[in-house]
Each structure stands twice: as C-alpha cells, then as structure tokens.
C-alpha cells in the first residue's frame, strides 16, 4: 500500500517536471528566434524597404526582414509587434512591395478540430478518472469504489510454522483436531470407505487459552495453506460486502485445496438472527452467505473450516447443525499439569536457572490461561534483565506471577507507621486464619509492600495440589480467611478501615454462590437461583428467581457472612500472642515467606 502511494507520488512529480521543462524550452526557443519591436520601428522598416514579408495575426504582426549581408540565413531573426488600428497599413505595405498575408481561419481539417476539442479532453478525463478511481479504491481497502467485487483481506500464510508441540495442556483438543490433520494429509483414506469428514470445527473457550494458536497448529501439522480471517473483517458499512467476501473466501479456498479456512471470533457474524434489538441486514446477509457456502462446498476436496469463539451460546443455531460446524472442540483453561507444560513451552525461549521449578509456579497460578503464563515467563525474563542477570531464576518467576496478579511493587508509596502496622496486622490475620483451620491452603508469602493495582499488602496462599471439587466446609473456611483481615483490625485497633473492601466483596461472592448456585443453604436446599451467562467470558450470574426470593437470598447470605466473621474473631482472639509477634516481625521485614511464618507460629505454645 505504502509502496503504491509512493509510486503514485513520484509519477505525479515526474510528470510535472517534464511539463515544466517543455514549457520553458518552447518559450526559450521562441524568444531566441524572435524579437519584439515597436510599431514606429516597424513602419520605418516598411518605408526603408527592409522587410521581406509580413503576416498579420489577430493580436500581433510577424515580420520577416530582408536578408542582410552580415547575417547568415540560419540565424535569421523574426520580429513581431502588436497590432494597431491602422487602416492604411495594407496600402503602405503594398506600396513598399512587401508580401503580406493573414492566416486563414478554420482551415484545419474538421476532423482534427473535432478530435482536438472533443475526443482529446474526453480521453484525458477518462484516463485521469480511471487512474484516480483505482488509487482511491485501493486506498480505501476495496471500500466504496469497489464494493461489488470485494478484494477481501484474505490472509494466507503458506506455512504457519506452528505445530502441536507449541500448544501445551490442550490434549483433548489436540486429539479431536488430529483427525482433521490426518484427513488433510490423506483425504482418500476417508473417502474410499465412504466416511464424510466434518466440514467444520468450532473452537470454544475463554480468551487466551490458545484457540487461534491451535488453529494455526492444525495448518502447520497438516502442512497446508491457512486462510485466516476475523469475523469482523467481513462486516462493513455497505450491505452485501460481507456476503461477497464470504463468496470470495470460499472460491479462493477451493482453488487452494487442501487448506484450512479459519474464521476467528466468529460471533461477530454468527450472532443469532432472532435478536430482539432489530436486525442488522449486513450481518444477516453475511451469515446467510456463510451458511449457504458451507452447505455448498464439497468437503471431500479437503477444505476444512475452523472457527473460534468465546461466546458459543449466542451463535445462530443454523451454524451449529451437523454439516456445518458440527464439531465443537472445547479449549478450556489449563489444569495444573497443563499450566506446567505451557510454562515449559514458553520457558524454552529464555535462559533458565537449573533450579527453576515450573511445577511450583503452576500451583500458584490456578485459573491462569496460556496467554497469562506466556506473559509471566516474559515478565520474569524482563525482571532478570533489570536485575542485571543473564539467567532467569525462580524468584523472577514468582515475582512475575505477583506482578500479573497484583501489579508492580510500589516501594515509594509513603505510609504512616500506624497505617503500616494496621496493614501488617490485617495480613497476619488472614495468614493465621489460613494456618489454623484444617482445610485451607497453606500460606506461601505475606507482604506489606504496596502494589500498583491497589493492594496495600497481601497474603498469598498456595495449594499443595489442584482440586476440582470444593466442599461446603472449605468454602466456609475460605470466607473465614477473607474476613480475618478485618477481624484483626477490629480486635487490635478497635477501629475498622476501608482496607477490607476487596476481602468483603470476595467473601460475599462466595457466600452468595453457596446459596444460589451450589445448593448449600438450609433454607433453599438444592433450588437453583442463578444461572451463569457467558461462561467463557466473565461468567456473570443472572438471577432466575422472584424479587421476594431475592430478598430471602440476601438474608441467607448475610447469615453466612456473620457466622464466618464470628469464627474469624474467635480464632484471632485465641491466638493473640501469635498475631502480635508475627505482625511485629512482618512490620520489620516487610515480606516473610510461609516457612518463616510457620516457624514463629509453631514456636508459640498453644
Ligand atoms: P485465544 O485465541 O484463545 O484468545 P491465542 O491462541 O491468541 O488465544 O493465545 C495467545 C497466546 O497465548 C499465544 O500466542 C501463546 O503464546 C499463548 N498461549 C495460549 N495458550 C497456549 C497453550 N495452550 N500453549 C502454549 N501457549 C499458549
Ligand atoms: Mg484468538
Ligand atoms: Zn485483606
């Protein structure tokens, strides 16, 4: 694009320069061959019979003087002068024996005149216009000027260079996609037996889990071209553009078969058509075209369509029926083992200390997706460079985890001594509640160094192993841990602060889910009161009960919170010595690790 613009500019400049040069040259030649004289001189020359011939034009008189001895014929000068209203001129010239004439008007051939005055301007406009249209159309990316025959921004990568080895922790997804790879390798193996392969597979999962990566890996494994387009690329201002792009895409794909067509973020066009907020003509047409094309093409040729989305529930049902995207590949958040493998894949690209243990990092990053983990490894490498090292250590990785979870350390924040000690007691409150209950996760680290994302300090717990089921008792204990920060403030300082807002929000969230989703309250039993929407995005719950029930839910939640807070208070009151001792140690050291914490706690007799 830039190249073309540059070429256009240089073309224009060159044309201008050439025109200018021609102009200058013509004027110069004319000037040097002729000379202006005044009318009086002209008359004198006529009287002196120095003039050979005269040509009288509308606005000037061209004078050819007689040959003189001292001038060669080659540089014979021509003079000219303006015309005056001089009725006797003709008589004077005649009597002086000068040849005179005036150019005959309109003696040019009528065809030439016609060409010059009609065809030439027309042709010029035509070419200029065509040229402008072309360059304008290109500039607008095939927009306004060329919407009929869209030059869809189909993006082919001949070789993606990515294989299944680059995608870690998605074994099930890889397994389902392996069949597609095999099919692209040897379509005949399947067609001979009469098997039809799925025309398309839909990759579904939360953002950053590797859907785009997987699609590229399929192309890489199968060693076929990869047509990639984002759903939003189809949709433009003009109705019909999207549909023609879909047509275009499938045409190109069939020409290049076997190949993979990948439509990323397909929800942009595949949204259900029965939307209540009035239709969107363009999107619906695009979707219809896509449906038609998917029906129309012959899958035995080896075109496989992959699409990715994180909102499968809003997709049009027609898109999901067998014969279109009949296969759904779930690309979920990685589990412990998956996270460790992803870390290893990305760890290959950085220089690692031999003591680095990715297993530990994986334990500390429950809920993180592939993109987060890739980011953490990179953050760790950046930190190592900042520290002036040429190798990444375990501490860099841990620090990176914390940076991604809680933001960067903010050491320059000035806090009063009282605030600092309040934060210390608050955090040790959490830590003690965690350590003194049975089913909670062990404390990994306590710190009172503020972070950029708002935390003034925090207690990091780390599970010993990953769990998939959580019991009611464990949830209650989690709430107790969350509320113990505020409990410590109240017991020690006899006042409460805003520092517990995040704890309260999370504790309330857990308590509410216990009541509405997990069926863990006595009052409602197993009645489901909320359902989760957008499971792969924010997972926001939506109430499915009446307003009266809603008020009852609030009472129930309040009761859980209150009883948990009582428990937090009693745990801390029973362990005041540990609370004070560890807090003053923390205040002094600012960060203590889990084993240090347990050592002090165990040294106090209970
Ligand atoms: P999605 O399309 O699901 O939102 P991407 O495929 O674009 O996510 O992933 C973004 C980046 O995260 C990838 O380029 C890769 O570096 C990293 N990543 C995500 N998932 C994985 C995985 N399972 N294995 C290795 N890297 C991953
Ligand atoms: Mg993606
Ligand atoms: Zn807290």
PDB file of C-alpha atoms in Angstrom, residues 135-364:
ATOM      1  CA  UNK A 135      -5.781   4.566  -6.497  1.00  0.00           C
ATOM      2  CA  UNK A 136      -8.645   5.798  -4.329  1.00  0.00           C
ATOM      3  CA  UNK A 137     -10.259   2.402  -4.331  1.00  0.00           C
ATOM      4  CA  UNK A 138      -7.031   0.815  -3.246  1.00  0.00           C
ATOM      5  CA  UNK A 139      -6.524   3.359  -0.530  1.00  0.00           C
ATOM      6  CA  UNK A 140      -9.913   2.540   0.922  1.00  0.00           C
ATOM      7  CA  UNK A 141      -9.060  -1.121   1.055  1.00  0.00           C
ATOM      8  CA  UNK A 142     -11.604  -2.066  -1.518  1.00  0.00           C
ATOM      9  CA  UNK A 143     -14.193   0.089   0.128  1.00  0.00           C
ATOM     10  CA  UNK A 144     -16.554   2.480  -1.554  1.00  0.00           C
ATOM     11  CA  UNK A 145     -15.228   2.244  -5.073  1.00  0.00           C
ATOM     12  CA  UNK A 146     -15.145  -1.470  -5.473  1.00  0.00           C
ATOM     13  CA  UNK A 147     -17.724  -2.928  -3.204  1.00  0.00           C
ATOM     14  CA  UNK A 148     -19.116  -5.295  -5.782  1.00  0.00           C
ATOM     15  CA  UNK A 149     -16.031  -7.351  -6.296  1.00  0.00           C
ATOM     16  CA  UNK A 150     -14.562  -7.185  -2.864  1.00  0.00           C
ATOM     17  CA  UNK A 151     -10.874  -7.708  -2.547  1.00  0.00           C
ATOM     18  CA  UNK A 152     -11.383  -9.395   0.782  1.00  0.00           C
ATOM     19  CA  UNK A 153      -8.403  -9.092   3.016  1.00  0.00           C
ATOM     20  CA  UNK A 154      -7.885 -12.796   2.972  1.00  0.00           C
ATOM     21  CA  UNK A 155      -4.714 -13.505   4.690  1.00  0.00           C
ATOM     22  CA  UNK A 156      -2.819 -16.547   3.620  1.00  0.00           C
ATOM     23  CA  UNK A 157       0.114 -17.881   5.475  1.00  0.00           C
ATOM     24  CA  UNK A 158       1.653 -20.574   3.358  1.00  0.00           C
ATOM     25  CA  UNK A 159       3.360 -22.045   6.380  1.00  0.00           C
ATOM     26  CA  UNK A 160       2.230 -21.162   9.847  1.00  0.00           C
ATOM     27  CA  UNK A 161       5.357 -22.697  11.333  1.00  0.00           C
ATOM     28  CA  UNK A 162       3.402 -23.710  14.394  1.00  0.00           C
ATOM     29  CA  UNK A 163       2.858 -27.326  15.356  1.00  0.00           C
ATOM     30  CA  UNK A 164       1.046 -29.137  18.110  1.00  0.00           C
ATOM     31  CA  UNK A 165       4.272 -29.044  20.103  1.00  0.00           C
ATOM     32  CA  UNK A 166       3.789 -25.306  20.545  1.00  0.00           C
ATOM     33  CA  UNK A 167       0.398 -25.835  22.124  1.00  0.00           C
ATOM     34  CA  UNK A 168       0.599 -27.327  25.570  1.00  0.00           C
ATOM     35  CA  UNK A 169      -2.010 -28.527  28.000  1.00  0.00           C
ATOM     36  CA  UNK A 170      -4.814 -28.969  25.468  1.00  0.00           C
ATOM     37  CA  UNK A 171      -4.506 -32.678  24.901  1.00  0.00           C
ATOM     38  CA  UNK A 172      -8.202 -33.345  24.327  1.00  0.00           C
ATOM     39  CA  UNK A 173      -8.495 -30.519  21.851  1.00  0.00           C
ATOM     40  CA  UNK A 174      -5.423 -31.703  20.021  1.00  0.00           C
ATOM     41  CA  UNK A 175      -6.823 -35.195  19.842  1.00  0.00           C
ATOM     42  CA  UNK A 176     -10.037 -34.055  18.182  1.00  0.00           C
ATOM     43  CA  UNK A 177      -8.116 -31.919  15.745  1.00  0.00           C
ATOM     44  CA  UNK A 178      -5.693 -34.685  14.900  1.00  0.00           C
ATOM     45  CA  UNK A 179      -8.327 -36.382  12.811  1.00  0.00           C
ATOM     46  CA  UNK A 180      -8.680 -33.254  10.730  1.00  0.00           C
ATOM     47  CA  UNK A 181      -4.939 -33.155  10.215  1.00  0.00           C
ATOM     48  CA  UNK A 182      -4.946 -36.752   9.114  1.00  0.00           C
ATOM     49  CA  UNK A 183      -7.789 -36.055   6.724  1.00  0.00           C
ATOM     50  CA  UNK A 184      -5.934 -33.199   5.125  1.00  0.00           C
ATOM     51  CA  UNK A 185      -2.948 -35.470   4.655  1.00  0.00           C
ATOM     52  CA  UNK A 186      -4.808 -38.338   3.047  1.00  0.00           C
ATOM     53  CA  UNK A 187      -8.370 -37.481   2.075  1.00  0.00           C
ATOM     54  CA  UNK A 188      -8.612 -40.663   0.014  1.00  0.00           C
ATOM     55  CA  UNK A 189      -8.275 -42.824   3.117  1.00  0.00           C
ATOM     56  CA  UNK A 190     -11.558 -41.435   4.338  1.00  0.00           C
ATOM     57  CA  UNK A 191     -13.447 -41.030   1.091  1.00  0.00           C
ATOM     58  CA  UNK A 192     -12.735 -44.602  -0.015  1.00  0.00           C
ATOM     59  CA  UNK A 193     -14.557 -46.062   2.914  1.00  0.00           C
ATOM     60  CA  UNK A 194     -17.369 -43.589   2.429  1.00  0.00           C
ATOM     61  CA  UNK A 195     -16.762 -41.528   5.516  1.00  0.00           C
ATOM     62  CA  UNK A 196     -17.562 -37.845   5.427  1.00  0.00           C
ATOM     63  CA  UNK A 197     -15.393 -35.666   7.493  1.00  0.00           C
ATOM     64  CA  UNK A 198     -16.725 -32.786   9.489  1.00  0.00           C
ATOM     65  CA  UNK A 199     -16.789 -29.689   7.344  1.00  0.00           C
ATOM     66  CA  UNK A 200     -16.008 -27.511  10.239  1.00  0.00           C
ATOM     67  CA  UNK A 201     -14.940 -27.469  13.846  1.00  0.00           C
ATOM     68  CA  UNK A 202     -15.720 -24.753  16.313  1.00  0.00           C
ATOM     69  CA  UNK A 203     -13.085 -23.966  18.915  1.00  0.00           C
ATOM     70  CA  UNK A 204     -14.760 -22.762  22.070  1.00  0.00           C
ATOM     71  CA  UNK A 205     -13.122 -21.438  25.196  1.00  0.00           C
ATOM     72  CA  UNK A 206     -12.167 -18.443  27.312  1.00  0.00           C
ATOM     73  CA  UNK A 207      -9.884 -15.766  25.838  1.00  0.00           C
ATOM     74  CA  UNK A 208      -6.190 -16.559  25.798  1.00  0.00           C
ATOM     75  CA  UNK A 209      -6.451 -20.324  26.051  1.00  0.00           C
ATOM     76  CA  UNK A 210      -4.848 -20.881  22.656  1.00  0.00           C
ATOM     77  CA  UNK A 211      -7.714 -21.171  20.181  1.00  0.00           C
ATOM     78  CA  UNK A 212      -6.012 -19.130  17.478  1.00  0.00           C
ATOM     79  CA  UNK A 213      -2.783 -20.930  18.222  1.00  0.00           C
ATOM     80  CA  UNK A 214      -4.442 -24.328  17.861  1.00  0.00           C
ATOM     81  CA  UNK A 215      -5.961 -23.441  14.506  1.00  0.00           C
ATOM     82  CA  UNK A 216      -2.553 -22.383  13.232  1.00  0.00           C
ATOM     83  CA  UNK A 217      -1.052 -25.564  14.620  1.00  0.00           C
ATOM     84  CA  UNK A 218      -3.554 -27.659  12.685  1.00  0.00           C
ATOM     85  CA  UNK A 219      -2.464 -25.943   9.481  1.00  0.00           C
ATOM     86  CA  UNK A 220       1.164 -26.379  10.456  1.00  0.00           C
ATOM     87  CA  UNK A 221       0.755 -30.056  11.232  1.00  0.00           C
ATOM     88  CA  UNK A 222      -1.153 -30.723   8.041  1.00  0.00           C
ATOM     89  CA  UNK A 223       1.267 -28.575   6.081  1.00  0.00           C
ATOM     90  CA  UNK A 224      -1.471 -26.835   4.129  1.00  0.00           C
ATOM     91  CA  UNK A 225      -2.193 -23.153   3.473  1.00  0.00           C
ATOM     92  CA  UNK A 226      -4.003 -21.292   6.179  1.00  0.00           C
ATOM     93  CA  UNK A 227      -6.670 -18.741   5.291  1.00  0.00           C
ATOM     94  CA  UNK A 228      -7.322 -16.655   8.310  1.00  0.00           C
ATOM     95  CA  UNK A 229      -9.985 -14.009   8.666  1.00  0.00           C
ATOM     96  CA  UNK A 230     -11.545 -12.394  11.652  1.00  0.00           C
ATOM     97  CA  UNK A 231     -15.305 -12.302  11.880  1.00  0.00           C
ATOM     98  CA  UNK A 232     -15.318  -8.538  11.969  1.00  0.00           C
ATOM     99  CA  UNK A 233     -13.354  -8.388   8.689  1.00  0.00           C
ATOM    100  CA  UNK A 234     -16.480  -9.425   6.857  1.00  0.00           C
ATOM    101  CA  UNK A 235     -18.736  -6.749   8.131  1.00  0.00           C
ATOM    102  CA  UNK A 236     -18.565  -3.315   6.567  1.00  0.00           C
ATOM    103  CA  UNK A 237     -20.687  -0.295   6.130  1.00  0.00           C
ATOM    104  CA  UNK A 238     -22.197  -1.459   2.866  1.00  0.00           C
ATOM    105  CA  UNK A 239     -24.756  -4.175   2.749  1.00  0.00           C
ATOM    106  CA  UNK A 240     -23.520  -7.010   0.598  1.00  0.00           C
ATOM    107  CA  UNK A 241     -19.798  -6.567   1.134  1.00  0.00           C
ATOM    108  CA  UNK A 242     -19.613  -9.254   3.765  1.00  0.00           C
ATOM    109  CA  UNK A 243     -21.546 -11.714   1.668  1.00  0.00           C
ATOM    110  CA  UNK A 244     -19.293 -11.154  -1.315  1.00  0.00           C
ATOM    111  CA  UNK A 245     -16.246 -11.583   0.878  1.00  0.00           C
ATOM    112  CA  UNK A 246     -17.541 -14.906   2.088  1.00  0.00           C
ATOM    113  CA  UNK A 247     -18.068 -15.964  -1.531  1.00  0.00           C
ATOM    114  CA  UNK A 248     -14.589 -14.800  -2.393  1.00  0.00           C
ATOM    115  CA  UNK A 249     -13.037 -16.604   0.526  1.00  0.00           C
ATOM    116  CA  UNK A 250     -14.595 -19.907  -0.379  1.00  0.00           C
ATOM    117  CA  UNK A 251     -13.652 -19.527  -4.022  1.00  0.00           C
ATOM    118  CA  UNK A 252     -10.044 -18.934  -3.091  1.00  0.00           C
ATOM    119  CA  UNK A 253     -10.069 -21.767  -0.606  1.00  0.00           C
ATOM    120  CA  UNK A 254     -11.395 -24.240  -3.142  1.00  0.00           C
ATOM    121  CA  UNK A 255      -8.702 -23.207  -5.570  1.00  0.00           C
ATOM    122  CA  UNK A 256      -6.055 -23.848  -2.933  1.00  0.00           C
ATOM    123  CA  UNK A 257      -7.463 -27.074  -1.530  1.00  0.00           C
ATOM    124  CA  UNK A 258      -6.421 -28.835   0.588  1.00  0.00           C
ATOM    125  CA  UNK A 259      -6.354 -25.954   3.012  1.00  0.00           C
ATOM    126  CA  UNK A 260      -7.761 -24.600   6.222  1.00  0.00           C
ATOM    127  CA  UNK A 261     -10.094 -21.668   6.457  1.00  0.00           C
ATOM    128  CA  UNK A 262     -10.030 -20.112   9.890  1.00  0.00           C
ATOM    129  CA  UNK A 263     -12.646 -17.599  10.965  1.00  0.00           C
ATOM    130  CA  UNK A 264     -11.576 -16.064  14.252  1.00  0.00           C
ATOM    131  CA  UNK A 265     -14.114 -14.506  16.607  1.00  0.00           C
ATOM    132  CA  UNK A 266     -16.965 -15.854  14.536  1.00  0.00           C
ATOM    133  CA  UNK A 267     -19.558 -14.426  16.926  1.00  0.00           C
ATOM    134  CA  UNK A 268     -19.110 -11.110  15.141  1.00  0.00           C
ATOM    135  CA  UNK A 269     -21.077 -12.503  12.195  1.00  0.00           C
ATOM    136  CA  UNK A 270     -22.587 -15.657  13.569  1.00  0.00           C
ATOM    137  CA  UNK A 271     -24.786 -13.940  16.127  1.00  0.00           C
ATOM    138  CA  UNK A 272     -28.216 -15.404  16.343  1.00  0.00           C
ATOM    139  CA  UNK A 273     -30.557 -13.800  13.825  1.00  0.00           C
ATOM    140  CA  UNK A 274     -33.541 -13.580  16.117  1.00  0.00           C
ATOM    141  CA  UNK A 275     -32.053 -10.698  18.066  1.00  0.00           C
ATOM    142  CA  UNK A 276     -34.705  -8.535  19.586  1.00  0.00           C
ATOM    143  CA  UNK A 277     -32.932  -5.243  19.052  1.00  0.00           C
ATOM    144  CA  UNK A 278     -33.823  -5.132  15.363  1.00  0.00           C
ATOM    145  CA  UNK A 279     -31.858  -6.921  12.731  1.00  0.00           C
ATOM    146  CA  UNK A 280     -28.597  -5.959  11.149  1.00  0.00           C
ATOM    147  CA  UNK A 281     -29.070  -6.507   7.446  1.00  0.00           C
ATOM    148  CA  UNK A 282     -25.419  -6.679   6.602  1.00  0.00           C
ATOM    149  CA  UNK A 283     -24.576  -9.192   9.277  1.00  0.00           C
ATOM    150  CA  UNK A 284     -27.553 -11.362   8.469  1.00  0.00           C
ATOM    151  CA  UNK A 285     -26.695 -11.417   4.787  1.00  0.00           C
ATOM    152  CA  UNK A 286     -23.129 -12.314   5.585  1.00  0.00           C
ATOM    153  CA  UNK A 287     -24.262 -15.097   7.848  1.00  0.00           C
ATOM    154  CA  UNK A 288     -26.710 -16.408   5.245  1.00  0.00           C
ATOM    155  CA  UNK A 289     -23.969 -16.448   2.668  1.00  0.00           C
ATOM    156  CA  UNK A 290     -21.700 -18.302   5.054  1.00  0.00           C
ATOM    157  CA  UNK A 291     -24.400 -20.884   5.712  1.00  0.00           C
ATOM    158  CA  UNK A 292     -25.002 -21.314   2.005  1.00  0.00           C
ATOM    159  CA  UNK A 293     -21.307 -21.661   1.209  1.00  0.00           C
ATOM    160  CA  UNK A 294     -20.776 -24.184   3.963  1.00  0.00           C
ATOM    161  CA  UNK A 295     -23.594 -26.267   2.539  1.00  0.00           C
ATOM    162  CA  UNK A 296     -22.382 -25.842  -0.985  1.00  0.00           C
ATOM    163  CA  UNK A 297     -18.785 -26.812  -0.893  1.00  0.00           C
ATOM    164  CA  UNK A 298     -17.551 -30.311  -1.274  1.00  0.00           C
ATOM    165  CA  UNK A 299     -15.650 -31.354   1.812  1.00  0.00           C
ATOM    166  CA  UNK A 300     -14.028 -34.274   0.043  1.00  0.00           C
ATOM    167  CA  UNK A 301     -11.790 -31.785  -1.733  1.00  0.00           C
ATOM    168  CA  UNK A 302     -10.039 -31.066   1.515  1.00  0.00           C
ATOM    169  CA  UNK A 303     -11.209 -27.707   2.716  1.00  0.00           C
ATOM    170  CA  UNK A 304     -11.725 -27.653   6.455  1.00  0.00           C
ATOM    171  CA  UNK A 305     -13.283 -24.723   8.215  1.00  0.00           C
ATOM    172  CA  UNK A 306     -12.216 -23.884  11.709  1.00  0.00           C
ATOM    173  CA  UNK A 307     -13.768 -21.113  13.726  1.00  0.00           C
ATOM    174  CA  UNK A 308     -13.154 -19.769  17.196  1.00  0.00           C
ATOM    175  CA  UNK A 309     -15.382 -18.024  19.658  1.00  0.00           C
ATOM    176  CA  UNK A 310     -15.756 -17.418  23.350  1.00  0.00           C
ATOM    177  CA  UNK A 311     -19.488 -16.901  23.183  1.00  0.00           C
ATOM    178  CA  UNK A 312     -20.900 -20.105  21.699  1.00  0.00           C
ATOM    179  CA  UNK A 313     -24.302 -19.510  23.255  1.00  0.00           C
ATOM    180  CA  UNK A 314     -25.078 -16.517  21.073  1.00  0.00           C
ATOM    181  CA  UNK A 315     -24.248 -18.276  17.803  1.00  0.00           C
ATOM    182  CA  UNK A 316     -27.054 -18.923  15.379  1.00  0.00           C
ATOM    183  CA  UNK A 317     -28.405 -22.428  15.722  1.00  0.00           C
ATOM    184  CA  UNK A 318     -28.213 -22.947  11.967  1.00  0.00           C
ATOM    185  CA  UNK A 319     -24.473 -22.546  12.138  1.00  0.00           C
ATOM    186  CA  UNK A 320     -24.128 -25.356  14.633  1.00  0.00           C
ATOM    187  CA  UNK A 321     -26.197 -28.025  12.980  1.00  0.00           C
ATOM    188  CA  UNK A 322     -24.487 -31.119  11.565  1.00  0.00           C
ATOM    189  CA  UNK A 323     -22.980 -30.445   8.164  1.00  0.00           C
ATOM    190  CA  UNK A 324     -21.673 -27.087   9.189  1.00  0.00           C
ATOM    191  CA  UNK A 325     -19.786 -26.611  12.437  1.00  0.00           C
ATOM    192  CA  UNK A 326     -20.778 -29.996  13.675  1.00  0.00           C
ATOM    193  CA  UNK A 327     -17.778 -30.485  15.854  1.00  0.00           C
ATOM    194  CA  UNK A 328     -17.185 -28.499  18.942  1.00  0.00           C
ATOM    195  CA  UNK A 329     -13.703 -28.514  20.429  1.00  0.00           C
ATOM    196  CA  UNK A 330     -13.541 -27.183  23.947  1.00  0.00           C
ATOM    197  CA  UNK A 331     -10.355 -25.285  24.684  1.00  0.00           C
ATOM    198  CA  UNK A 332     -10.712 -24.731  28.403  1.00  0.00           C
ATOM    199  CA  UNK A 333      -8.467 -23.159  30.993  1.00  0.00           C
ATOM    200  CA  UNK A 334      -5.463 -25.408  31.577  1.00  0.00           C
ATOM    201  CA  UNK A 335      -5.193 -27.523  34.714  1.00  0.00           C
ATOM    202  CA  UNK A 336      -2.107 -27.831  36.890  1.00  0.00           C
ATOM    203  CA  UNK A 337      -0.273 -30.155  34.541  1.00  0.00           C
ATOM    204  CA  UNK A 338      -1.326 -28.117  31.551  1.00  0.00           C
ATOM    205  CA  UNK A 339      -0.038 -24.916  33.127  1.00  0.00           C
ATOM    206  CA  UNK A 340       3.292 -26.539  33.873  1.00  0.00           C
ATOM    207  CA  UNK A 341       3.581 -27.692  30.271  1.00  0.00           C
ATOM    208  CA  UNK A 342       2.665 -24.294  28.902  1.00  0.00           C
ATOM    209  CA  UNK A 343       5.313 -22.732  31.138  1.00  0.00           C
ATOM    210  CA  UNK A 344       7.830 -25.220  29.814  1.00  0.00           C
ATOM    211  CA  UNK A 345       6.932 -24.442  26.200  1.00  0.00           C
ATOM    212  CA  UNK A 346       7.477 -20.748  26.759  1.00  0.00           C
ATOM    213  CA  UNK A 347      10.435 -21.366  29.048  1.00  0.00           C
ATOM    214  CA  UNK A 348      12.273 -22.888  26.104  1.00  0.00           C
ATOM    215  CA  UNK A 349      12.756 -19.448  24.676  1.00  0.00           C
ATOM    216  CA  UNK A 350      14.505 -17.988  27.736  1.00  0.00           C
ATOM    217  CA  UNK A 351      17.663 -18.915  29.573  1.00  0.00           C
ATOM    218  CA  UNK A 352      16.657 -20.644  32.771  1.00  0.00           C
ATOM    219  CA  UNK A 353      18.453 -21.294  36.016  1.00  0.00           C
ATOM    220  CA  UNK A 354      18.708 -25.019  36.701  1.00  0.00           C
ATOM    221  CA  UNK A 355      16.762 -24.582  39.962  1.00  0.00           C
ATOM    222  CA  UNK A 356      13.679 -23.246  38.241  1.00  0.00           C
ATOM    223  CA  UNK A 357      10.678 -25.352  39.171  1.00  0.00           C
ATOM    224  CA  UNK A 358       7.711 -24.766  36.908  1.00  0.00           C
ATOM    225  CA  UNK A 359       5.543 -27.068  38.999  1.00  0.00           C
ATOM    226  CA  UNK A 360       5.527 -24.579  41.850  1.00  0.00           C
ATOM    227  CA  UNK A 361       4.660 -21.721  39.564  1.00  0.00           C
ATOM    228  CA  UNK A 362       1.844 -23.744  38.065  1.00  0.00           C
ATOM    229  CA  UNK A 363       0.472 -24.354  41.577  1.00  0.00           C
ATOM    230  CA  UNK A 364       0.465 -20.643  42.290  1.00  0.00           C
TER     231      UNK A 364
END
